[in-house]
Amino acid sequence: MIGSGSIQALAGAAMHEVERVAWTPDQRDLLRRIEAHPFERADHALDFTSRLARDRGWSLAFARGAVAEYRRFCFLAMVFDTPVTPSEEVDEVWHQHLTYSRDYWEVWCGPVLGRRLHHDPTEGGASEQGRYRMQYAETLARYEAFFGPPDPCFWPATHRRFRSRPRYRIVDGDRVWTVRRPALPGWFARPAMVIGLAFAGLGALPQPAFALPLDPLDWTADPFLRLYGGLVAVAVLVALVLRSALSGGGGAVPARDLDVVELAFLAGGSGRATDAVILGLIDHGAASFSTGSGHVTVEDRGIPLPPSLERYRGLAEGTVPRSTLSRALRPHIEAVRAGLVARGLVPGRDILNRITFWTLVTVAPVVLFGLAKMAVGTARGKPVGYLFLLVAILIVLTTLILSMRPSHTRIGAGVLAGYRDRHARAARAPREREILFAFALGGAAILAGTPYEAYARFSQAANAGSSGGGGGGDGGGGGGCSGGGGGGGGCGGCGS
């Protein structure tokens, strides 16, 4: 049974801000000593940083960045009495530094840090996993207080940091082949590339094609298929560009902050907004969720609720299936959508209808052109299988474009980008009181490893017919190390 006490519903953006600390002279002196410690030596053919880059397959620049983050991590371990937990990248630097035992124990933990910093493997298990997830989130909050928002390249989101499959592992090169995973281009983010390929297809027509009949319906199969393939690519690209251009929204970016339900709708639609309400009620003690039956018990009489949740009071009473509560919430979630439409953050029916109309106007001529050629080819006794396949592909892609309606306007996307930028740390690695905000902004994956992971899985199965990304990591590969002696640190990937 999931009850209250694990999350605090957050509506105000300021609640996610981490107050910057005022540095003391001792802290400045500590950081100066840490930053002065050499990890690169000109007199070494293979110094610490070069070895780190070589053994991990990193570029030298990335290895230097990881070393810089390791310095900051060790600073945090010294200025706080409670343990801190590194990212996997920082932990790799820590692991290697421990192999330089004289430098680590006699210099680093001596005159540099001033006390010993121990590194102990995790004990494993779900409880350890949960503890180190929260410890990691607190570490990033402390980092932000001293150094500003942590770089996501070296400090990833909590659910990625504690995924079940560790990112770094030792392999036997005589038994295992290691192949670099290709960095696939973002086709939809690079429309110029798609246009280039489309026109390259047209340019690939053989020179005799320029002497073909003026009517393409009289062309032979090879040049026509090349032409039609290019037209299909251009039609799909234009449909995507129009989809983006027409979902602009109107007015200026709203000044007031969104509440957690509005933010959830803007970022993830009605399903996420519904879950945000239910999780908010659970958090405030107005409801509880049974992981076995999937039922929600609502007991909100006399329970104080914030304004963002007060409007959902009394929609159900007693123990009901989650689906029943979701249906009761539907008119209220629709009102949230209408409010966001009025503010220009979510596309209204008129925008969606325009997108549908212009998508069909763009694609229909190409489909009809292909059907006409198929009719000509069939009448002349020519095979039309490849052309039929291209037409079918275009129809399927068009159907997908029309089914994936934009969830927000360009202004709405700007508002979301602003939230993600201003609250990057809280969205990636939320502390206990920030989980609901992070869920609203980032979805169910952020609930992995929290008391709400089971709810996330149940909700995703109900909404999408599968468990989806709510699972995240388990206790096997994440884990951590707690500090001993003079300082403490938790690591991920040490356990098994």
Coordinates of C-alpha atoms in Angstrom, one line a residue:
M1 CA 0.0 0.0 0.0
I2 CA 1.4 3.4 -1.0
G3 CA 0.5 6.2 1.4
S4 CA 1.5 9.7 2.1
G5 CA 4.7 11.2 3.3
S6 CA 7.1 10.5 0.4
I7 CA 6.4 13.5 -1.8
Q8 CA 5.3 17.1 -1.2
A9 CA 3.2 18.5 -4.0
L10 CA 5.0 21.5 -5.4
A11 CA 3.2 24.2 -7.3
G12 CA 5.6 27.2 -7.0
A13 CA 8.8 27.3 -9.1
A14 CA 10.7 28.9 -6.3
M15 CA 10.4 25.8 -4.2
H16 CA 12.8 24.0 -6.6
E17 CA 15.5 26.7 -6.3
V18 CA 18.6 25.8 -4.3
E19 CA 19.9 28.7 -2.3
R20 CA 23.5 29.5 -3.2
V21 CA 25.8 29.2 -0.2
A22 CA 28.2 31.9 1.1
W23 CA 31.7 30.4 0.9
T24 CA 33.9 30.4 4.1
P25 CA 37.6 31.1 3.9
D26 CA 38.3 27.4 4.9
Q27 CA 36.1 26.2 2.0
R28 CA 37.9 28.4 -0.5
D29 CA 41.3 27.2 0.8
L30 CA 40.1 23.6 0.5
L31 CA 39.0 24.1 -3.1
R32 CA 42.2 25.9 -4.0
R33 CA 44.3 22.9 -2.7
I34 CA 42.0 20.4 -4.6
E35 CA 42.3 22.4 -7.9
A36 CA 46.1 22.7 -7.5
H37 CA 46.6 18.9 -7.3
P38 CA 48.2 17.7 -10.5
F39 CA 46.5 15.0 -12.5
E40 CA 48.5 15.7 -15.6
R41 CA 52.2 15.5 -15.7
A42 CA 54.3 16.6 -18.7
D43 CA 57.2 14.3 -17.6
H44 CA 54.9 11.2 -17.8
A45 CA 54.3 9.5 -21.2
L46 CA 51.0 8.3 -19.8
D47 CA 49.7 10.4 -16.9
F48 CA 46.6 10.0 -14.9
T49 CA 44.2 11.8 -17.2
S50 CA 45.6 10.2 -20.4
R51 CA 45.3 6.7 -18.8
L52 CA 41.7 7.6 -17.8
A53 CA 40.9 8.5 -21.4
R54 CA 42.6 5.5 -22.8
D55 CA 41.1 2.9 -20.5
R56 CA 37.5 4.2 -20.7
G57 CA 37.5 5.0 -24.4
W58 CA 37.0 8.7 -23.6
S59 CA 38.4 11.7 -25.5
L60 CA 41.1 13.6 -23.6
A61 CA 38.8 16.6 -23.2
F62 CA 36.0 14.4 -21.7
A63 CA 38.5 12.8 -19.3
R64 CA 39.6 16.3 -18.2
G65 CA 36.0 17.3 -17.6
A66 CA 35.5 14.1 -15.5
V67 CA 38.5 14.9 -13.4
A68 CA 37.3 18.4 -12.8
E69 CA 33.9 17.0 -11.6
Y70 CA 35.8 14.5 -9.4
R71 CA 37.6 17.4 -7.7
R72 CA 34.2 19.1 -7.0
F73 CA 32.8 15.8 -5.7
C74 CA 35.6 15.4 -3.2
F75 CA 35.2 18.9 -2.1
L76 CA 31.5 18.2 -1.3
A77 CA 32.5 15.0 0.5
M78 CA 34.7 17.1 2.8
V79 CA 32.3 20.0 3.6
F80 CA 29.3 17.8 4.5
D81 CA 29.1 15.4 7.4
T82 CA 26.6 13.1 5.5
P83 CA 27.7 10.9 2.6
V84 CA 27.7 12.0 -1.0
T85 CA 27.2 9.9 -4.1
P86 CA 29.0 10.4 -7.4
S87 CA 27.8 9.8 -11.0
E88 CA 29.2 6.8 -12.9
E89 CA 31.7 9.1 -14.7
V90 CA 33.0 10.6 -11.5
D91 CA 33.1 7.2 -9.9
E92 CA 35.4 5.9 -12.7
V93 CA 37.8 8.7 -11.9
W94 CA 37.6 7.8 -8.2
H95 CA 38.2 4.1 -9.0
Q96 CA 41.4 4.9 -11.0
H97 CA 42.6 7.4 -8.3
L98 CA 42.5 4.6 -5.7
T99 CA 44.9 2.6 -7.8
Y100 CA 47.4 5.4 -7.5
S101 CA 47.5 4.4 -3.8
R102 CA 50.5 6.6 -2.7
D103 CA 49.1 9.7 -4.3
Y104 CA 45.5 9.0 -3.1
W105 CA 46.3 8.1 0.6
E106 CA 49.4 10.1 1.3
V107 CA 48.8 13.2 -0.7
W108 CA 45.1 13.5 -1.7
C109 CA 43.8 12.4 1.7
G110 CA 46.7 14.1 3.4
P111 CA 47.6 17.7 2.8
V112 CA 45.0 18.2 0.0
L113 CA 41.7 17.0 1.6
G114 CA 43.0 17.0 5.2
R115 CA 41.2 13.7 6.1
R116 CA 40.6 10.3 4.6
L117 CA 37.8 9.6 2.1
H118 CA 36.9 6.0 2.0
H119 CA 35.1 4.1 -0.8
D120 CA 33.2 1.0 0.2
P121 CA 31.1 -1.3 -2.1
T122 CA 27.3 -1.4 -1.8
E123 CA 25.6 -4.1 0.2
G124 CA 23.0 -4.4 -2.6
G125 CA 19.3 -4.7 -2.4
A126 CA 16.3 -2.5 -2.9
S127 CA 16.7 -0.5 0.4
E128 CA 20.3 0.3 -0.5
Q129 CA 19.2 1.3 -4.0
G130 CA 16.6 3.7 -2.6
R131 CA 19.0 5.2 -0.1
Y132 CA 21.6 5.9 -2.7
R133 CA 19.1 7.4 -5.1
M134 CA 18.1 10.0 -2.5
Q135 CA 21.8 10.5 -1.6
Y136 CA 22.6 11.2 -5.2
A137 CA 19.8 13.7 -5.5
E138 CA 21.0 15.5 -2.3
T139 CA 24.6 15.5 -3.8
L140 CA 23.4 17.3 -6.9
A141 CA 21.5 19.8 -4.8
R142 CA 24.6 20.5 -2.7
Y143 CA 26.6 20.8 -5.9
E144 CA 24.2 23.4 -7.2
A145 CA 24.4 25.3 -4.0
F146 CA 28.2 25.6 -4.4
F147 CA 28.9 25.5 -8.1
G148 CA 25.6 26.1 -9.9
P149 CA 23.6 23.6 -12.0
P150 CA 25.6 20.3 -12.6
D151 CA 26.6 19.4 -16.1
P152 CA 24.3 16.6 -17.3
C153 CA 27.2 15.1 -19.4
F154 CA 28.8 14.2 -16.1
W155 CA 25.8 14.2 -13.7
P156 CA 22.9 12.4 -15.5
A157 CA 19.3 12.0 -14.3
T158 CA 18.8 9.7 -11.3
H159 CA 16.9 7.0 -13.3
R160 CA 19.8 6.9 -15.7
R161 CA 22.4 6.9 -13.0
F162 CA 20.8 3.9 -11.3
R163 CA 19.6 1.9 -14.2
S164 CA 19.9 -1.9 -14.0
R165 CA 22.6 -2.2 -16.6
P166 CA 25.8 -0.4 -15.6
R167 CA 27.3 1.8 -18.2
Y168 CA 31.0 0.9 -17.5
R169 CA 32.2 -2.6 -17.0
I170 CA 35.5 -4.6 -17.4
V171 CA 35.6 -7.0 -20.3
D172 CA 38.1 -9.6 -21.5
G173 CA 39.4 -8.3 -24.9
D174 CA 40.4 -11.8 -25.9
R175 CA 36.8 -13.1 -25.5
V176 CA 34.6 -10.1 -26.3
W177 CA 34.5 -7.8 -29.3
T178 CA 33.9 -4.2 -28.4
V179 CA 32.2 -2.2 -31.2
R180 CA 31.5 1.6 -30.9
R181 CA 27.8 2.3 -31.1
P182 CA 27.1 4.7 -34.0
A183 CA 25.7 8.1 -33.2
L184 CA 22.6 8.1 -35.4
P185 CA 21.7 11.5 -36.8
G186 CA 18.5 13.2 -35.7
W187 CA 16.6 13.0 -38.9
F188 CA 13.7 15.1 -37.8
A189 CA 16.0 17.6 -36.1
R190 CA 18.0 18.0 -39.3
P191 CA 15.5 18.6 -42.1
A192 CA 18.2 20.0 -44.3
M193 CA 19.7 16.5 -44.4
V194 CA 16.5 14.9 -45.4
I195 CA 16.0 17.5 -48.1
G196 CA 19.5 16.9 -49.3
L197 CA 18.9 13.1 -49.5
A198 CA 15.7 13.7 -51.4
F199 CA 17.3 15.9 -54.0
A200 CA 20.3 13.5 -54.1
G201 CA 17.8 10.8 -55.1
L202 CA 16.5 13.0 -57.9
G203 CA 20.1 13.8 -58.9
A204 CA 20.9 10.1 -59.0
L205 CA 18.7 9.8 -62.1
P206 CA 20.9 8.5 -64.9
Q207 CA 21.8 11.1 -67.6
P208 CA 19.4 9.5 -70.2
A209 CA 16.6 10.4 -67.8
F210 CA 16.8 14.0 -69.0
A211 CA 15.8 12.7 -72.5
L212 CA 12.8 10.9 -71.1
P213 CA 9.2 11.9 -72.2
L214 CA 7.9 15.0 -70.5
D215 CA 5.0 13.0 -69.0
P216 CA 6.5 11.1 -66.1
L217 CA 3.6 8.6 -66.4
D218 CA 5.3 7.4 -69.6
W219 CA 8.7 6.8 -67.9
T220 CA 10.1 3.4 -67.4
A221 CA 10.3 1.8 -63.9
D222 CA 13.8 2.7 -62.8
P223 CA 13.8 6.5 -63.4
F224 CA 10.2 6.8 -62.2
L225 CA 10.9 4.9 -58.9
R226 CA 13.9 7.2 -58.3
L227 CA 11.7 10.2 -58.9
Y228 CA 8.8 9.0 -56.8
G229 CA 11.1 8.0 -53.9
G230 CA 12.4 11.6 -53.8
L231 CA 8.9 12.9 -53.9
V232 CA 7.8 10.7 -51.0
A233 CA 10.8 12.0 -48.9
V234 CA 10.0 15.6 -49.7
A235 CA 6.3 15.2 -49.0
V236 CA 6.9 13.7 -45.6
L237 CA 9.5 16.4 -44.7
V238 CA 7.1 19.2 -45.8
A239 CA 4.3 17.6 -43.7
L240 CA 6.6 17.6 -40.7
V241 CA 7.7 21.2 -41.2
L242 CA 4.1 22.3 -41.6
R243 CA 3.1 20.4 -38.5
S244 CA 5.7 22.4 -36.6
A245 CA 4.9 25.7 -38.2
L246 CA 1.2 25.5 -37.7
S247 CA 1.4 24.6 -34.0
G248 CA 2.7 28.1 -33.1
G249 CA 0.2 29.3 -30.5
G250 CA -0.6 33.0 -29.9
G251 CA 0.1 35.6 -27.3
A252 CA 3.1 36.0 -25.0
V253 CA 4.6 33.5 -22.6
P254 CA 2.4 33.6 -19.4
A255 CA 4.0 35.3 -16.4
R256 CA 2.5 33.1 -13.7
D257 CA 3.9 29.7 -13.0
L258 CA 2.0 26.6 -13.9
D259 CA 0.7 24.4 -11.1
V260 CA 1.9 20.8 -11.0
V261 CA -1.2 19.4 -12.9
E262 CA -1.0 22.1 -15.6
L263 CA 2.7 21.4 -16.0
A264 CA 2.0 17.6 -16.2
F265 CA -0.6 18.2 -18.9
L266 CA 1.7 20.5 -20.9
A267 CA 4.6 18.0 -20.7
G268 CA 2.8 14.7 -21.0
G269 CA -0.8 15.1 -21.9
S270 CA -4.0 14.1 -20.0
G271 CA -2.6 10.8 -18.8
R272 CA 0.3 12.4 -16.9
A273 CA -2.0 15.1 -15.6
T274 CA -4.4 12.4 -14.2
D275 CA -1.5 10.7 -12.5
A276 CA -0.2 13.9 -11.1
V277 CA -3.6 14.5 -9.4
I278 CA -3.6 11.0 -7.9
L279 CA 0.0 11.1 -6.7
G280 CA -0.7 14.5 -5.2
L281 CA -3.7 13.2 -3.3
I282 CA -1.6 10.3 -2.1
D283 CA 1.1 12.6 -1.0
H284 CA -1.2 14.7 1.1
G285 CA -2.8 11.8 2.8
A286 CA -6.1 12.1 1.0
A287 CA -5.7 8.8 -0.9
S288 CA -3.6 5.6 -0.9
F289 CA -2.9 3.1 -3.7
S290 CA -2.9 -0.7 -3.5
T291 CA -0.2 -2.2 -5.6
G292 CA -1.8 -5.6 -5.6
S293 CA -5.3 -4.7 -6.8
G294 CA -4.6 -1.4 -8.5
H295 CA -7.4 0.3 -6.4
V296 CA -7.2 3.8 -5.0
T297 CA -8.7 4.5 -1.6
V298 CA -9.9 8.1 -1.4
E299 CA -10.4 9.7 2.1
D300 CA -10.1 13.4 1.5
R301 CA -12.6 14.7 4.1
G302 CA -11.0 17.2 6.4
I303 CA -7.6 16.8 4.7
P304 CA -6.0 20.1 3.8
L305 CA -5.0 20.3 0.2
P306 CA -3.1 23.0 -1.8
P307 CA -5.1 25.1 -4.3
S308 CA -3.8 23.0 -7.2
L309 CA -5.5 19.9 -5.8
E310 CA -8.5 21.4 -3.9
R311 CA -10.6 21.4 -7.1
Y312 CA -10.3 17.6 -7.3
R313 CA -11.7 17.0 -3.8
G314 CA -14.8 14.8 -3.5
L315 CA -14.7 13.2 -6.9
A316 CA -14.7 9.7 -5.4
E317 CA -15.1 8.2 -2.0
G318 CA -13.8 5.0 -0.6
T319 CA -11.9 2.3 -2.5
V320 CA -12.4 2.5 -6.3
P321 CA -10.4 1.1 -9.3
R322 CA -7.9 3.6 -10.6
S323 CA -9.8 3.6 -13.9
T324 CA -13.0 4.8 -12.1
L325 CA -11.1 7.7 -10.5
S326 CA -9.5 8.5 -13.9
R327 CA -13.0 8.8 -15.5
A328 CA -14.1 11.0 -12.7
L329 CA -11.1 13.3 -13.3
R330 CA -11.7 13.5 -17.0
P331 CA -13.9 16.6 -17.1
H332 CA -11.5 18.4 -14.7
I333 CA -8.5 17.5 -16.8
E334 CA -10.3 18.7 -19.9
A335 CA -10.8 22.0 -18.1
V336 CA -7.0 22.1 -17.5
R337 CA -6.5 21.6 -21.2
A338 CA -9.0 24.4 -22.1
G339 CA -7.1 26.7 -19.8
L340 CA -3.8 25.9 -21.4
V341 CA -5.4 26.4 -24.9
A342 CA -6.6 29.8 -23.9
R343 CA -3.1 30.8 -22.8
G344 CA -1.6 29.6 -26.1
L345 CA 0.4 26.7 -24.6
V346 CA -1.6 23.8 -26.0
P347 CA -3.0 23.6 -29.6
G348 CA -6.8 24.0 -29.8
R349 CA -9.1 22.2 -32.2
D350 CA -8.6 24.9 -34.9
I351 CA -4.9 24.4 -34.9
L352 CA -5.2 20.6 -35.0
N353 CA -7.7 20.8 -37.9
R354 CA -5.3 23.1 -39.9
I355 CA -2.5 20.7 -39.4
T356 CA -4.7 17.8 -40.6
F357 CA -5.8 19.8 -43.7
W358 CA -2.4 21.0 -44.8
T359 CA -0.9 17.6 -44.2
L360 CA -3.4 16.0 -46.5
V361 CA -3.0 18.8 -49.1
T362 CA 0.7 18.1 -49.1
V363 CA 0.6 14.3 -49.3
A364 CA -2.5 13.6 -51.4
P365 CA -1.1 14.8 -54.7
V366 CA 1.9 12.5 -54.3
V367 CA -0.3 9.5 -53.4
L368 CA -2.6 10.2 -56.4
F369 CA 0.4 10.6 -58.7
G370 CA 1.6 7.1 -57.5
L371 CA -1.8 5.6 -58.0
A372 CA -2.1 7.1 -61.5
K373 CA 1.3 5.5 -62.4
M374 CA 0.1 2.2 -61.0
A375 CA -3.0 2.3 -63.1
V376 CA -0.9 3.1 -66.2
G377 CA 1.5 0.3 -65.4
T378 CA -1.2 -2.2 -64.8
A379 CA -3.0 -1.3 -68.1
R380 CA 0.3 -1.9 -69.9
G381 CA 1.0 -5.2 -68.2
K382 CA 4.0 -3.9 -66.2
P383 CA 4.8 -5.0 -62.6
V384 CA 3.9 -2.3 -60.0
G385 CA 5.0 -4.0 -56.8
Y386 CA 7.8 -1.6 -55.8
L387 CA 5.6 1.4 -56.6
F388 CA 2.8 0.0 -54.5
L389 CA 5.2 -0.4 -51.6
L390 CA 6.3 3.3 -51.9
V391 CA 2.7 4.5 -51.9
A392 CA 1.9 2.3 -48.9
I393 CA 4.9 3.6 -47.0
L394 CA 3.8 7.2 -47.7
I395 CA 0.2 6.4 -46.5
V396 CA 1.5 4.8 -43.3
L397 CA 3.9 7.7 -42.6
T398 CA 1.1 10.2 -43.1
T399 CA -1.1 8.3 -40.8
L400 CA 1.6 8.3 -38.1
I401 CA 2.1 12.0 -38.6
L402 CA -1.6 12.7 -38.2
S403 CA -1.9 10.4 -35.2
M404 CA 1.0 12.0 -33.3
R405 CA -0.7 15.3 -32.7
P406 CA 1.4 18.0 -31.1
S407 CA 0.9 18.2 -27.4
H408 CA 2.0 21.8 -27.1
T409 CA 2.5 24.9 -29.2
R410 CA 5.9 26.5 -29.8
I411 CA 5.1 28.9 -27.0
G412 CA 4.3 25.9 -24.8
A413 CA 7.5 24.3 -25.8
G414 CA 9.3 27.4 -24.8
V415 CA 7.6 27.4 -21.4
L416 CA 8.7 23.7 -20.9
A417 CA 12.2 24.5 -22.0
G418 CA 12.3 27.3 -19.4
Y419 CA 11.2 25.0 -16.6
R420 CA 13.8 22.4 -17.7
D421 CA 16.5 25.0 -17.8
R422 CA 15.6 26.8 -14.5
H423 CA 15.1 23.5 -12.6
A424 CA 17.5 21.2 -14.5
R425 CA 18.8 19.6 -11.3
A426 CA 15.4 19.0 -9.7
A427 CA 14.0 17.6 -12.9
R428 CA 16.9 15.1 -13.4
A429 CA 17.7 14.2 -9.8
P430 CA 14.9 15.3 -7.5
R431 CA 15.1 15.3 -3.8
E432 CA 12.3 13.6 -1.9
R433 CA 10.1 16.8 -1.8
E434 CA 10.7 17.4 -5.5
I435 CA 9.6 14.1 -7.0
L436 CA 6.1 15.2 -8.0
F437 CA 7.4 18.2 -9.8
A438 CA 10.0 16.0 -11.6
F439 CA 7.3 13.5 -12.6
A440 CA 5.1 16.3 -14.0
L441 CA 8.0 17.6 -16.1
G442 CA 9.8 14.3 -17.0
G443 CA 7.3 11.5 -16.8
A444 CA 7.2 8.1 -15.1
A445 CA 10.9 7.2 -15.5
I446 CA 11.7 9.6 -12.7
L447 CA 9.6 7.4 -10.3
A448 CA 11.9 4.4 -10.7
G449 CA 13.4 3.3 -7.4
T450 CA 10.9 5.5 -5.4
P451 CA 7.9 4.2 -3.4
Y452 CA 5.8 5.2 -6.5
E453 CA 7.5 2.9 -9.0
A454 CA 4.8 0.3 -8.7
Y455 CA 2.1 3.0 -9.3
A456 CA 4.1 4.2 -12.4
R457 CA 4.2 0.7 -13.8
F458 CA 0.5 0.1 -13.2
S459 CA -0.4 3.5 -14.7
Q460 CA 1.7 2.9 -17.8
A461 CA 0.1 -0.5 -18.3
A462 CA -3.3 1.0 -18.0
N463 CA -2.6 4.0 -20.3
A464 CA -0.4 2.4 -22.9
G465 CA -0.9 -1.3 -22.6
S466 CA 2.6 -1.9 -21.3
S467 CA 4.8 -1.2 -18.3
G468 CA 6.8 1.3 -20.4
G469 CA 9.7 3.2 -18.9
G470 CA 8.5 3.3 -15.3
G471 CA 10.7 0.5 -14.2
G472 CA 14.1 2.2 -14.3
G473 CA 16.9 0.5 -12.4
D474 CA 16.8 -2.1 -9.7
G475 CA 19.0 -2.7 -6.7
G476 CA 21.4 -5.0 -8.6
G477 CA 23.5 -2.6 -10.6
G478 CA 23.0 0.7 -9.0
G479 CA 23.9 0.5 -5.4
G480 CA 26.5 2.7 -3.8
C481 CA 29.3 3.2 -1.3
S482 CA 29.0 4.9 2.0
G483 CA 31.8 6.9 3.5
G484 CA 33.8 6.0 6.5
G485 CA 36.5 7.6 8.5
G486 CA 36.9 11.3 7.8
G487 CA 34.6 11.6 4.8
G488 CA 31.9 9.7 3.0
G489 CA 31.0 9.0 -0.5
G490 CA 28.6 6.7 -2.3
C491 CA 29.3 5.2 -5.7
G492 CA 27.2 3.5 -8.3
G493 CA 28.3 0.5 -10.2
C494 CA 30.5 -0.9 -7.4
G495 CA 27.9 -3.4 -6.3
S496 CA 26.6 -6.6 -7.8

